[in-house]
PDB file of C-alpha atoms in Angstrom:
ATOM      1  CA  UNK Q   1     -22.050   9.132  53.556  1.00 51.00           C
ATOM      2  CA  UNK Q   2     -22.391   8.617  49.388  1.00 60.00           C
ATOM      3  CA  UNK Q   3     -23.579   4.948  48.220  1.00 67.00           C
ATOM      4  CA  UNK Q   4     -21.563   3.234  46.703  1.00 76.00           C
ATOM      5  CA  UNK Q   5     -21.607   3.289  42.899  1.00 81.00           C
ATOM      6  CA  UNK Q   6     -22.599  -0.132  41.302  1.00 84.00           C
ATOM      7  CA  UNK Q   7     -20.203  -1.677  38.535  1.00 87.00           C
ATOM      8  CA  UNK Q   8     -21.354  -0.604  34.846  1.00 87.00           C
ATOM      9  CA  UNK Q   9     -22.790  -3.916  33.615  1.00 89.00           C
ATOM     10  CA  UNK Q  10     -20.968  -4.190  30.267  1.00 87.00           C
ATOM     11  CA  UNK Q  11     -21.391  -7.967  30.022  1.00 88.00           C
ATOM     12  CA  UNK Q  12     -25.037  -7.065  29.994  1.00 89.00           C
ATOM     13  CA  UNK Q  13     -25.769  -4.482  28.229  1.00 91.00           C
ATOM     14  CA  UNK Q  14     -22.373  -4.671  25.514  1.00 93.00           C
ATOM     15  CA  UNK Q  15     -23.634  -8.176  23.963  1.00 92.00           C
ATOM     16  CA  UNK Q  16     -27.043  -6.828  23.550  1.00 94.00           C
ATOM     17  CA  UNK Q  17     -26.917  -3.690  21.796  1.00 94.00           C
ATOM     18  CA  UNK Q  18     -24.101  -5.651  19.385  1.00 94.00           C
ATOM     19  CA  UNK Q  19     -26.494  -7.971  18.481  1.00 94.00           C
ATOM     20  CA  UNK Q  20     -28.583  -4.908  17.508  1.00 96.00           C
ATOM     21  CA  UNK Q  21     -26.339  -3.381  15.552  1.00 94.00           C
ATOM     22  CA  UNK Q  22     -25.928  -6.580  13.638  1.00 93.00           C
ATOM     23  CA  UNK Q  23     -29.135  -7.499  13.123  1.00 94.00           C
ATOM     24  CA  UNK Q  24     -30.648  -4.340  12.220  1.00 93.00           C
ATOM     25  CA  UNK Q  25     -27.499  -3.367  10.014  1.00 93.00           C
ATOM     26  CA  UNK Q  26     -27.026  -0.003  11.749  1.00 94.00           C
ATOM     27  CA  UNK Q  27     -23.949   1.515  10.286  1.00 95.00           C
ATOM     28  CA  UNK Q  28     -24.729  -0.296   6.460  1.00 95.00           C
ATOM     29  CA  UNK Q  29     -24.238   1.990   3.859  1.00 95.00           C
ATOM     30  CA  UNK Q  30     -27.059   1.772   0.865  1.00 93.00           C
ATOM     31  CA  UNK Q  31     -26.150   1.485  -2.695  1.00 92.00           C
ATOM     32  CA  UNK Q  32     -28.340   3.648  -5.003  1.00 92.00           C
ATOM     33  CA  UNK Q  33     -31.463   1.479  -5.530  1.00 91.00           C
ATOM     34  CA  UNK Q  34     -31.474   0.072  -1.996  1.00 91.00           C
ATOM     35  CA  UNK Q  35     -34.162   1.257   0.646  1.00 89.00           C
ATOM     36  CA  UNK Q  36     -33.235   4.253   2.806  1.00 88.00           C
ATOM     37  CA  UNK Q  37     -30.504   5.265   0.000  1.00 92.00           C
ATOM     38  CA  UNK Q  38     -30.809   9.212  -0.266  1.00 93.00           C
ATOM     39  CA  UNK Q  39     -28.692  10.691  -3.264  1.00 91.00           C
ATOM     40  CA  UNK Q  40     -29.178  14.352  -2.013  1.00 94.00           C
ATOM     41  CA  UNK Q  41     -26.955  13.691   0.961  1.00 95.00           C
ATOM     42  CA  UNK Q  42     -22.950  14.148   0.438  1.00 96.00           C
ATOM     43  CA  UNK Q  43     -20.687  11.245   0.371  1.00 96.00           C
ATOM     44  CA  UNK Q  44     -17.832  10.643   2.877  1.00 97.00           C
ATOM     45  CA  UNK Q  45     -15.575   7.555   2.808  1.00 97.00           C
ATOM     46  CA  UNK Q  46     -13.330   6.717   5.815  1.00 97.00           C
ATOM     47  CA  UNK Q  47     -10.870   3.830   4.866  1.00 96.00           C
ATOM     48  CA  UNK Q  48      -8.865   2.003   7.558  1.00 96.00           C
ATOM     49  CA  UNK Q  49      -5.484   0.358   6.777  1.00 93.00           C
ATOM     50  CA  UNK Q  50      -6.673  -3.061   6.547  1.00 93.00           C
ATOM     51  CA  UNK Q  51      -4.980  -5.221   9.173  1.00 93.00           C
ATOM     52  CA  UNK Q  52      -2.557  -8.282   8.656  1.00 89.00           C
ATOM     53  CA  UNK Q  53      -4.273 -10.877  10.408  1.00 89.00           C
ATOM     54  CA  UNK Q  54      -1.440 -12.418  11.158  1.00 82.00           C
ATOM     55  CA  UNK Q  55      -1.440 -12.798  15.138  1.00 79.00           C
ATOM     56  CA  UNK Q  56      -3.600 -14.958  17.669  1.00 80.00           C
ATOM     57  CA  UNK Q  57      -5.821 -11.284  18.181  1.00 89.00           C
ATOM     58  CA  UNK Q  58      -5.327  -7.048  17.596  1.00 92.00           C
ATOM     59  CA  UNK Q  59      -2.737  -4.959  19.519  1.00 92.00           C
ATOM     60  CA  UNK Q  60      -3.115  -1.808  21.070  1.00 92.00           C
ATOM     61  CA  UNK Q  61      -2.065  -0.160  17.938  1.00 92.00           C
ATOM     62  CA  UNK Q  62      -4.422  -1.128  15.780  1.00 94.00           C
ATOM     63  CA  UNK Q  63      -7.534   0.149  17.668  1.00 94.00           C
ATOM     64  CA  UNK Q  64      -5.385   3.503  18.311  1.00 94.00           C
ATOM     65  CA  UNK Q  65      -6.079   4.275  15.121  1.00 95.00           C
ATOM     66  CA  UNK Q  66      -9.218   3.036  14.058  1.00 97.00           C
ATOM     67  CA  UNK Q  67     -10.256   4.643  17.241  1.00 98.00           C
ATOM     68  CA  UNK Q  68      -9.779   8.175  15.315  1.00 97.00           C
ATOM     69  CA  UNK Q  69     -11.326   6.890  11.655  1.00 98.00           C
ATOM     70  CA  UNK Q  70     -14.484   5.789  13.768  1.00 98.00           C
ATOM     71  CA  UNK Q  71     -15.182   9.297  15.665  1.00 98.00           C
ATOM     72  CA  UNK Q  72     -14.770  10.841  12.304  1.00 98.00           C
ATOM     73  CA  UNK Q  73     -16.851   8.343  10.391  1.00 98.00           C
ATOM     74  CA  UNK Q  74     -19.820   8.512  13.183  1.00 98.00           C
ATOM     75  CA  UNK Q  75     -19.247  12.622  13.038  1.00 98.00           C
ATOM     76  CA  UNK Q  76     -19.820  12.730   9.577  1.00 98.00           C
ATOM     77  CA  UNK Q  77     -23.242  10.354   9.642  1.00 96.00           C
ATOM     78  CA  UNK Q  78     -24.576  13.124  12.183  1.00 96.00           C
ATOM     79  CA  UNK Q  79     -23.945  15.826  10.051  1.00 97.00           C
ATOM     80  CA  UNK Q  80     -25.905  14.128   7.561  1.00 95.00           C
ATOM     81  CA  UNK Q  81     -23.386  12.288   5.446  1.00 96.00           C
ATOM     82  CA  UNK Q  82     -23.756   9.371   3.279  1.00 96.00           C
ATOM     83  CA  UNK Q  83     -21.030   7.838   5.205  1.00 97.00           C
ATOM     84  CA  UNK Q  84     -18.828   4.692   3.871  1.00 97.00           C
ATOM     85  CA  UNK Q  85     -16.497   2.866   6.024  1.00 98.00           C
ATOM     86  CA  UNK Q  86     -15.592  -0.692   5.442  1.00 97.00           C
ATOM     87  CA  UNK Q  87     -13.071  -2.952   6.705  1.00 97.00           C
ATOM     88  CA  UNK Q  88     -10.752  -5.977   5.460  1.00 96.00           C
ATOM     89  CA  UNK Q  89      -8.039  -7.920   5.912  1.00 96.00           C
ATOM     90  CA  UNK Q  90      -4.688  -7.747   4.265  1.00 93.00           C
ATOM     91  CA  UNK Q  91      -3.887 -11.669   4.199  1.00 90.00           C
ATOM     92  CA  UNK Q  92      -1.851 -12.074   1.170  1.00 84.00           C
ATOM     93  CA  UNK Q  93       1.685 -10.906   2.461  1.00 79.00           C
ATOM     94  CA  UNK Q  94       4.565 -11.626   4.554  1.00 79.00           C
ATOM     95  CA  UNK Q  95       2.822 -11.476   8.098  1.00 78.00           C
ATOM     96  CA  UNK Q  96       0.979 -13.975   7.382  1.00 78.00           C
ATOM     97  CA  UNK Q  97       2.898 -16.672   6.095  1.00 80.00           C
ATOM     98  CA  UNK Q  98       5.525 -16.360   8.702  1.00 80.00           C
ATOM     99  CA  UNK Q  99       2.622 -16.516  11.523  1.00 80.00           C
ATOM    100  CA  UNK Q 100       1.942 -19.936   9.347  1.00 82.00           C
ATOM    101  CA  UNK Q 101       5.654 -21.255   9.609  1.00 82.00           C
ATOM    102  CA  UNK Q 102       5.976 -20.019  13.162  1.00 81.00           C
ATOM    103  CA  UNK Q 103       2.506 -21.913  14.431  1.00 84.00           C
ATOM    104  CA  UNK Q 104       3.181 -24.913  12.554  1.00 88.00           C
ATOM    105  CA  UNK Q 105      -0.070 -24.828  10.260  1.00 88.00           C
ATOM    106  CA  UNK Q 106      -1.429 -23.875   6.537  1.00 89.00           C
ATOM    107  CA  UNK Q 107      -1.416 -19.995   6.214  1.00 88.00           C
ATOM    108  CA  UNK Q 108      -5.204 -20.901   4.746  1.00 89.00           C
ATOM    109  CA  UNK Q 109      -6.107 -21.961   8.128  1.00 90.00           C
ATOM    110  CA  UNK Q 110      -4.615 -19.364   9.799  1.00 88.00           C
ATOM    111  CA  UNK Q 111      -5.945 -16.818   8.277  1.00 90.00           C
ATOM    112  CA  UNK Q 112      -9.484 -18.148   8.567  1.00 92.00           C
ATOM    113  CA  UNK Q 113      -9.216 -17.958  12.265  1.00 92.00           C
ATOM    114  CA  UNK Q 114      -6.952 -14.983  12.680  1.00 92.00           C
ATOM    115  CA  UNK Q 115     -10.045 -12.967  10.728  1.00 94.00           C
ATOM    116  CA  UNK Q 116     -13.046 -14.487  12.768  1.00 95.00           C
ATOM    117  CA  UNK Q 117     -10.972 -13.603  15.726  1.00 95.00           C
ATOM    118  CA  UNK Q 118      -9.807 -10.107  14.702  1.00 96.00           C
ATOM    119  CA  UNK Q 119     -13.800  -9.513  13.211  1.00 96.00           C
ATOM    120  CA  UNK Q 120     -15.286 -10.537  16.971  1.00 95.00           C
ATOM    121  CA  UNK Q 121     -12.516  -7.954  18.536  1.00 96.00           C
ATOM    122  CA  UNK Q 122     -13.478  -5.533  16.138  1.00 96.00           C
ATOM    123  CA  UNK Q 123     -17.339  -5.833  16.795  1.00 96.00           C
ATOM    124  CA  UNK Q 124     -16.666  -5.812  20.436  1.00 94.00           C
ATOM    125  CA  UNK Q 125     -15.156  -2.885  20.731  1.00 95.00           C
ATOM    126  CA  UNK Q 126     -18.055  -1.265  19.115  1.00 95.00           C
ATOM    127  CA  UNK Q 127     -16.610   0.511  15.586  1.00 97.00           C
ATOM    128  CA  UNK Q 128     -19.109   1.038  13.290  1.00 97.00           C
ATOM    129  CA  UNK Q 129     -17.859  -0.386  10.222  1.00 98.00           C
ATOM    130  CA  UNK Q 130     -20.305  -1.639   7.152  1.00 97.00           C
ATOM    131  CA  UNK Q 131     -19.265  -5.600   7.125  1.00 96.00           C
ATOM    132  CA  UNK Q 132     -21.818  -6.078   4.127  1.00 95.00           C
ATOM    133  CA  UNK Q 133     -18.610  -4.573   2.525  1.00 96.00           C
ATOM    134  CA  UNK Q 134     -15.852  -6.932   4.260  1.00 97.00           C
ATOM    135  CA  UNK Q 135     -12.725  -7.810   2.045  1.00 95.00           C
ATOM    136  CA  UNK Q 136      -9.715 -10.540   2.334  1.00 95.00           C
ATOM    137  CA  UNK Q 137      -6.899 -10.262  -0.148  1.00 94.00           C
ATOM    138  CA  UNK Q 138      -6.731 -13.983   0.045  1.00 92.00           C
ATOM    139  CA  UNK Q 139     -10.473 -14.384  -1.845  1.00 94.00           C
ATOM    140  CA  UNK Q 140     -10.608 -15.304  -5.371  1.00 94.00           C
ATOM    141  CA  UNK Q 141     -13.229 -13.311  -5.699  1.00 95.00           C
ATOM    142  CA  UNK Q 142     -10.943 -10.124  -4.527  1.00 95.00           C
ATOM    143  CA  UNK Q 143      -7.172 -10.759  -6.288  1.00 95.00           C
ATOM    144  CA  UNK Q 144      -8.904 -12.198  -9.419  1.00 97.00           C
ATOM    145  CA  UNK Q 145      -9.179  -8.203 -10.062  1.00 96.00           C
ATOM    146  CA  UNK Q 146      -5.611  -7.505  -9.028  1.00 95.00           C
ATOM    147  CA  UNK Q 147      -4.612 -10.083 -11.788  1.00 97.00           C
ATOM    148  CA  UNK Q 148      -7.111  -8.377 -13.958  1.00 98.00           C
ATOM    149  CA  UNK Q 149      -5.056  -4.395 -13.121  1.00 98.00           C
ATOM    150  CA  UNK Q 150      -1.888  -6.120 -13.439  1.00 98.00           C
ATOM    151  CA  UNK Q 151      -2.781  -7.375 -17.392  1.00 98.00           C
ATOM    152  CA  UNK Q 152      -4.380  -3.699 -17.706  1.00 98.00           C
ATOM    153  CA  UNK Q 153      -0.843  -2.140 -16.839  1.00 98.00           C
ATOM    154  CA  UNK Q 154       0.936  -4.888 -19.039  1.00 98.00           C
ATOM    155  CA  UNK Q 155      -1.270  -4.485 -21.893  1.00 98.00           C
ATOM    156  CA  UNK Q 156      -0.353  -0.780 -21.776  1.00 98.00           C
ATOM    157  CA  UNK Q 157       2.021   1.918 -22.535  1.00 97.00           C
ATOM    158  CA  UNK Q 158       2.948   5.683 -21.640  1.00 95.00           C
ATOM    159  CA  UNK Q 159       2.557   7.644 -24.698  1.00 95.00           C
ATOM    160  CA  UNK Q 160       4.752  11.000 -24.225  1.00 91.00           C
ATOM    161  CA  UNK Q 161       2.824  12.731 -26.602  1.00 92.00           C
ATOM    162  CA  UNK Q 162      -0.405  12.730 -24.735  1.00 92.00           C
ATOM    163  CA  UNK Q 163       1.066  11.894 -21.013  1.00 89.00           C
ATOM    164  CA  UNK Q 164      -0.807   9.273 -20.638  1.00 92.00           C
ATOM    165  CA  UNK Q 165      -1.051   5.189 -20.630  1.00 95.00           C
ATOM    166  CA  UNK Q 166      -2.595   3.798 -24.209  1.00 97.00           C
ATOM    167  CA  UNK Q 167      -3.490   0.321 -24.833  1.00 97.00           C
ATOM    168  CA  UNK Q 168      -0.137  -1.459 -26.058  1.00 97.00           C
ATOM    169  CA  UNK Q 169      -2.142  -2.025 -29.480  1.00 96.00           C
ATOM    170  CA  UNK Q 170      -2.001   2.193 -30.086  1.00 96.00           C
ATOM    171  CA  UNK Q 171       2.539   1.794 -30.062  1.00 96.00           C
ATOM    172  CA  UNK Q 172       3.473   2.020 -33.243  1.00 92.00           C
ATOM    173  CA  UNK Q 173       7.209   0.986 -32.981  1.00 90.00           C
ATOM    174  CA  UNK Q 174       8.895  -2.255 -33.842  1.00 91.00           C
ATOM    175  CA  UNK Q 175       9.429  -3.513 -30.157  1.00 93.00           C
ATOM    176  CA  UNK Q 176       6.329  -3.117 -28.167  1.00 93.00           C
ATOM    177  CA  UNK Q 177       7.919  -5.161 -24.881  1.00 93.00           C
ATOM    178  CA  UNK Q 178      10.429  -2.147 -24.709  1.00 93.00           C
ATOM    179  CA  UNK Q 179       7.589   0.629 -23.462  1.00 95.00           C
ATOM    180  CA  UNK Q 180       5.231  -1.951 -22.124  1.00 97.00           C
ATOM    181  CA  UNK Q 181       4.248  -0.315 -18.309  1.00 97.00           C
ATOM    182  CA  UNK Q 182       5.198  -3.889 -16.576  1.00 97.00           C
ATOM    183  CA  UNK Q 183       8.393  -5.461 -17.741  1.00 96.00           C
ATOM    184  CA  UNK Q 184      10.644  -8.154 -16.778  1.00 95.00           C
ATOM    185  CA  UNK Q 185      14.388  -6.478 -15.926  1.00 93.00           C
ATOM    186  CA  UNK Q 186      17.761  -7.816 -14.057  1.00 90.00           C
ATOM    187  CA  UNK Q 187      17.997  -5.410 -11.300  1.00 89.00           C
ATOM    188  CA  UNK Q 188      20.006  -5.052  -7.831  1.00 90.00           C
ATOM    189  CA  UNK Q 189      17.102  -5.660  -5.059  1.00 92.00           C
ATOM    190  CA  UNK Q 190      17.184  -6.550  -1.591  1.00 94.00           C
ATOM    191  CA  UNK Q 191      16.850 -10.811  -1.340  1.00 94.00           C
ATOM    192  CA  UNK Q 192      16.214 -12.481   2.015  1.00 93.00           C
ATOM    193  CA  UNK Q 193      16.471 -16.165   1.659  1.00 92.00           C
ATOM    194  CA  UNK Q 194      15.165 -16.872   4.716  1.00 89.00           C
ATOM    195  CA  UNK Q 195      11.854 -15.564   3.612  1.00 87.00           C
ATOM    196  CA  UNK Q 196      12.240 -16.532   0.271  1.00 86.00           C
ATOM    197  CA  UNK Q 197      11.597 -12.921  -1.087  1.00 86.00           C
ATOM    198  CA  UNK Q 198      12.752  -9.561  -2.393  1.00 89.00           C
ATOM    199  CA  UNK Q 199      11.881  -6.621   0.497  1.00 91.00           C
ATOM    200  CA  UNK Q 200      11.385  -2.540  -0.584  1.00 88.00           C
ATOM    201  CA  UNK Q 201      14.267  -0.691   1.244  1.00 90.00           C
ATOM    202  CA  UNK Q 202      11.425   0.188   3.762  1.00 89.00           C
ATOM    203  CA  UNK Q 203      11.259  -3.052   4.965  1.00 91.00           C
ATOM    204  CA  UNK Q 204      14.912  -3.147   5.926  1.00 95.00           C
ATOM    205  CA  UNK Q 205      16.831  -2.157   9.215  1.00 95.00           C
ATOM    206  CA  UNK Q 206      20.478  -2.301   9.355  1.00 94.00           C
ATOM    207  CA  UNK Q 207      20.915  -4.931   6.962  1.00 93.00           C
ATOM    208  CA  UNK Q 208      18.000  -7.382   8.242  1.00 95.00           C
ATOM    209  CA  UNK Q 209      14.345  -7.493   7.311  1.00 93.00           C
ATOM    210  CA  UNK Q 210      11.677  -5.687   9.177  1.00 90.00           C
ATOM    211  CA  UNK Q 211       9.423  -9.056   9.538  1.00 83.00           C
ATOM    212  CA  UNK Q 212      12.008 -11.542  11.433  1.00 85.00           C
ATOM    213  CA  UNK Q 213      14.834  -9.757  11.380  1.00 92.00           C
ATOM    214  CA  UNK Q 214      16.681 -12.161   8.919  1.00 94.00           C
ATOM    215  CA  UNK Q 215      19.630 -11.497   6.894  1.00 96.00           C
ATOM    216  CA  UNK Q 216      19.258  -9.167   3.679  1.00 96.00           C
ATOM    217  CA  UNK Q 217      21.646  -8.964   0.876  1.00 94.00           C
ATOM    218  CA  UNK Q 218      22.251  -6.982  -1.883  1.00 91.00           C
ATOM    219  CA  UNK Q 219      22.363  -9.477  -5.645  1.00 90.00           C
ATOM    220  CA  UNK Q 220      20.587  -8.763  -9.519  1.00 89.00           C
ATOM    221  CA  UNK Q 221      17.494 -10.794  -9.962  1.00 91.00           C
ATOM    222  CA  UNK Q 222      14.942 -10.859 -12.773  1.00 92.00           C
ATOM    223  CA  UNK Q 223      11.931  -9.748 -11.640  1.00 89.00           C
ATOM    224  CA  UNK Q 224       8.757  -7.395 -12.996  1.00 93.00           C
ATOM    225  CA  UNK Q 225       8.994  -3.539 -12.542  1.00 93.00           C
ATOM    226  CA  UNK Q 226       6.826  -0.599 -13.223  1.00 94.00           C
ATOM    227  CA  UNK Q 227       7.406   2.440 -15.528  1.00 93.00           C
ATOM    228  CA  UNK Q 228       6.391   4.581 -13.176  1.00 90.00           C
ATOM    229  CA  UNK Q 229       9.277   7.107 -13.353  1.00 88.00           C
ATOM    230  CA  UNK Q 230       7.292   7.598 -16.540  1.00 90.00           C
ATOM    231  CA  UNK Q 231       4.548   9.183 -15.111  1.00 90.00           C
ATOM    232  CA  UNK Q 232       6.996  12.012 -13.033  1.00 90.00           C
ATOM    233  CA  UNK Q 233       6.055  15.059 -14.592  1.00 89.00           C
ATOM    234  CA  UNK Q 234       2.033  14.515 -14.521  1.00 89.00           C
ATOM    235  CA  UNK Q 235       2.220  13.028 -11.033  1.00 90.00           C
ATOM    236  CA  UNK Q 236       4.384  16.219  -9.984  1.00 91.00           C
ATOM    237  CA  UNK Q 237       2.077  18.447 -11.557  1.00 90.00           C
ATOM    238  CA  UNK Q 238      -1.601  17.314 -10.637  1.00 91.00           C
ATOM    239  CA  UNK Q 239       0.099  17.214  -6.950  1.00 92.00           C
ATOM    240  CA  UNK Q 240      -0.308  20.746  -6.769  1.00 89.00           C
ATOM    241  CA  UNK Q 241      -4.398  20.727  -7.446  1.00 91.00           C
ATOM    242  CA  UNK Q 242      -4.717  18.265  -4.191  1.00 92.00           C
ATOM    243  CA  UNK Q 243      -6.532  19.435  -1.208  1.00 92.00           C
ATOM    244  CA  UNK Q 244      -3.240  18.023   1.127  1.00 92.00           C
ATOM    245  CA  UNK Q 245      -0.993  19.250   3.507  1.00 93.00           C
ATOM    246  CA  UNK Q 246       2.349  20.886   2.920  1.00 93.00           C
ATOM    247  CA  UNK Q 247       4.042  18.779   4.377  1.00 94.00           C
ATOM    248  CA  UNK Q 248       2.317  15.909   2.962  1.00 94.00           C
ATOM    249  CA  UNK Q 249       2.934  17.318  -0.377  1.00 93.00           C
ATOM    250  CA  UNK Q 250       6.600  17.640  -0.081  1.00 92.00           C
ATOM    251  CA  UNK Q 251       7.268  13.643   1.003  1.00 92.00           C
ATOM    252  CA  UNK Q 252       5.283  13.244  -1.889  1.00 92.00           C
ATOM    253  CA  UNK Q 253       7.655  15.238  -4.188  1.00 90.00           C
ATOM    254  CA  UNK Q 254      10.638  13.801  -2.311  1.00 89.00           C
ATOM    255  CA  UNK Q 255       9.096  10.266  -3.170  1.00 86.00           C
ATOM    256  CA  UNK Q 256       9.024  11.350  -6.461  1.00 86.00           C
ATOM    257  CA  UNK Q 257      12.486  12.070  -6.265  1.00 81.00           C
ATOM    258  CA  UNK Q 258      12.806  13.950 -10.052  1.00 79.00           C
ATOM    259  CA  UNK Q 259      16.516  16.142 -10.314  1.00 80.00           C
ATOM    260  CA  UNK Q 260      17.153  18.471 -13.066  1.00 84.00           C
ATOM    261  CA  UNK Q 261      20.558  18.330 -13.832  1.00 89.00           C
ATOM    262  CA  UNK Q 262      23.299  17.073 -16.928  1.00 91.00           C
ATOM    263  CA  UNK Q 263      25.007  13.479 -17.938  1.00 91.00           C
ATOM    264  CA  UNK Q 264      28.520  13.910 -18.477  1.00 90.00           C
ATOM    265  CA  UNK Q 265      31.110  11.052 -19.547  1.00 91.00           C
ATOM    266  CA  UNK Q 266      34.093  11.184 -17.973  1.00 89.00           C
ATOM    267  CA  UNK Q 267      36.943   9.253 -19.451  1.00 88.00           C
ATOM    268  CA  UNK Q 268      38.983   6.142 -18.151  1.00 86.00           C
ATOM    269  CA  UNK Q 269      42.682   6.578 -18.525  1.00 85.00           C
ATOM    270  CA  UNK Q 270      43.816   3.232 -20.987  1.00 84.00           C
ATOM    271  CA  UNK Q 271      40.372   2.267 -21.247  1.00 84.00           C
ATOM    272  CA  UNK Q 272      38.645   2.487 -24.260  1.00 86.00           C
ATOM    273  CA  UNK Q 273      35.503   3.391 -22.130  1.00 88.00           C
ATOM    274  CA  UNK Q 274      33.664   5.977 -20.614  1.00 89.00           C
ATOM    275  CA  UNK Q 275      31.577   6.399 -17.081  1.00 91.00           C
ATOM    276  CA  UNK Q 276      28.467   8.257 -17.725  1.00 90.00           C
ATOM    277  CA  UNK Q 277      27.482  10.217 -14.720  1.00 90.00           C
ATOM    278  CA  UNK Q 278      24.213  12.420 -13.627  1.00 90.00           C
ATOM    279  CA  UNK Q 279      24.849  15.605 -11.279  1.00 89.00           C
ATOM    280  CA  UNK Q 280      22.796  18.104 -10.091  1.00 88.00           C
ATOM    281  CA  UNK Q 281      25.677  21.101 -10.312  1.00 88.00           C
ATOM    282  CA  UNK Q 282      27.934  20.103 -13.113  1.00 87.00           C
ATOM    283  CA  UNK Q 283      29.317  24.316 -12.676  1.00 88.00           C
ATOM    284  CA  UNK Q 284      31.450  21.924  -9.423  1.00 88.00           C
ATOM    285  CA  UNK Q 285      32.309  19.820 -11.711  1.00 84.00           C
ATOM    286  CA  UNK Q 286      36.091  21.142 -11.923  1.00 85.00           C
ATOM    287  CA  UNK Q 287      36.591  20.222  -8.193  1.00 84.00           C
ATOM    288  CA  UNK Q 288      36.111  16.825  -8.542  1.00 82.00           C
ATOM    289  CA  UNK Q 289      38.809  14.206  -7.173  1.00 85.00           C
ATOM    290  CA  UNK Q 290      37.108  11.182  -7.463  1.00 86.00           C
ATOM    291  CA  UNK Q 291      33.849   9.344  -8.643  1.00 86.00           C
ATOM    292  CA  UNK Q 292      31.966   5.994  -7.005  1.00 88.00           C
ATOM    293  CA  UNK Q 293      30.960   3.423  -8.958  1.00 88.00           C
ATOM    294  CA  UNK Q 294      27.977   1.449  -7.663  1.00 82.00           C
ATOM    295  CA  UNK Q 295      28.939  -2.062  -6.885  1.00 77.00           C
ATOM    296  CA  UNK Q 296      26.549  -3.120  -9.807  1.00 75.00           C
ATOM    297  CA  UNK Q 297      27.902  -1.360 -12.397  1.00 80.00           C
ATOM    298  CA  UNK Q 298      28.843  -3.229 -15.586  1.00 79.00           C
ATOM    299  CA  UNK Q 299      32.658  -2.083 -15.467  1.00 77.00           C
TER     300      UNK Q 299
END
C-alpha cells in the first residue's frame, strides 16, 4: 500500500522564493552602463497590454494571457536574450472612473489601491516582469510626455511632397491651422451622456456603450481629430516590409480602409444643388434608382 503524498507547501516555500526574486532583482533588465549589462547578447521585448486597474483584484483573463507573454519572455532569457518585459497600469480611462462613481470614492484613491492590489496578484503568481520599469498613465511624470507627443503632432504637418510630417514652421501657405496634423472639427461621433464622453464605434453594442451599457447617440460635436488618412499610402506601403501575418496584414489594410474609385455629382431636380458622391464602380452607375444621404449631411 503507497503513502500517502504530503500537500505541496506553497505557503512555505511561494513567499520565500518571492522575496528572492525581489530582493535580488532577478528578472531586472540592465541599461547599458549598469553591472551585468552585456551588449553582445540580442534584445527581445515582450509587452503586456497594461491592465485597467479598475476592479477590487485581476480576472481569469488577464493572467490567461500574460500567462503566454511570460513563457515566451523566460524562453527567450534561456536562449540567451537580453530580455525586456515590463508592466503598467492603464489608469487614465473609462474603467476607472466608473469603478470610482460605482464605489463611492476619488478615482485617485482607487487607483492607488486597485494597483498595489493588482501588483501583489501579479507577484504572486510568479511572472517575471522588471518592476524597476513599472508605469501608471495617471503619473505626471508619465502623461507629461503624452502632452509633450500631442504638441509634437500639433506643431506639425504632412508634407505630400516628401510623405512625411514637417514641423508646422516648414508650410509655406497662408493658413497653417488648415494642414496642421491635430485640428479642432464639428463631426458626427458617438456621445454617451451618462459617461460624459464620446466612445470609438468599438466601444459600442447595439446602440449602448461597452463600459455600462448606457445609452449612445449619434449628434456633431467639436472635438480634436488626427490627419491620419494622410498618412494612407506610406502606411499601406511600409505594411508590406513587416515581418506579420497574413492575416494580420489584411485587418490592417481593411483598417486602413483606402478605395480607388471616382466623385460624381449627381443633380437635384429644382434645386440649384448638387450631391457629390464617391463609388467604387461608377461603370454601375447607369443602374442606379436611388442614393442615401447620411443623416448629417448639410442638405
Amino acid at each position: 500500500m503507497s503513502a500517502r503524498r504530503k500537500p505541496y507547501p506553497f505557503d512555505r516555500f511561494e513567499p520565500k522564493w518571492q522575496r528572492f526574486w525581489d530582493e535580488c532583482r532577478t528578472f531586472h533588465t540592465p541599461n547599458p552602463g549598469e553591472k551585468n549589462f552585456d551588449g553582445s547578447k540580442p534584445k527581445f521585448y515582450v509587452l503586456d497590454m497594461f491592465p485597467y486597474p479598475s476592479g477590487a483584484g485581476l480576472h481569469v483573463g488577464h493572467p490567461e494571457g500574460y500567462t503566454a507573454t511570460d513563457i515566451v519572455a523566460r524562453y527567450k532569457r534561456m536562449r540567451g536574450c537580453n530580455v525586456l518585459h515590463p508592466m503598467g497600469w492603464d489608469a487614465f480611462g473609462l474603467p476607472a472612473e466608473q469603478y470610482a462613481i460605482k464605489s463611492g470614492q476619488h478615482p485617485a484613491s482607487t487607483t492607488r489601491k486597485n494597483i498595489a492590489k493588482f501588483k501583489t496578484q501579479l507577484k504572486r503568481i510568479g511572472f517575471s516582469y522588471d518592476w524597476s520599469r513599472e508605469i501608471s498613465t495617471a503619473d505626471p511624470k508619465f502623461y507629461r510626455w503624452t502632452q509633450w507627443i500631442f504638441l509634437q503632432i500639433y506643431n506639425s504637418w504632412f508634407n505630400p511632397e516628401t510623405k512625411k510630417a514637417e514641423p508646422i514652421s516648414t508650410f509655406r501657405g497662408d493658413d497653417p491651422d488648415s494642414v496642421r496634423l491635430a485640428y479642432v472639427a464639428e463631426v458626427p461621433v458617438n456621445w454617451c451622456p451618462d459617461l460624459g464622453t464620446v466612445l470609438a464605434n468599438e466601444e459600442v453594442i447595439d446602440g449602448k456603450s461597452e463600459v455600462g451599457g448606457f445609452p449612445v447617440v449619434r449628434r456633431p460635436m467639436r472635438q480634436w481629430m488626427l490627419r491620419i488618412t494622410a498618412f494612407a499610402d506610406r502606411l499601406l506601403h511600409e505594411l508590406e516590409a513587416l515581418d506579420w501575418p497574413a492575416g494580420i496584414k489584411l485587418l490592417q489594410r481593411n483598417w486602413i480602409g483606402k478605395s480607388e474609385g471616382a466623385e460624381i455629382d449627381f443633380k437635384i431636380d429644382k434645386h440649384e444643388q448638387k450631391i457629390r458622391v464617391f463609388t467604387t464602380r461608377p461603370d454601375t452607375l447607369y443602374g442606379g434608382t436611388f442614393l442615401v444621404l447620411a443623416p448629417e449631411h448639410p442638405l
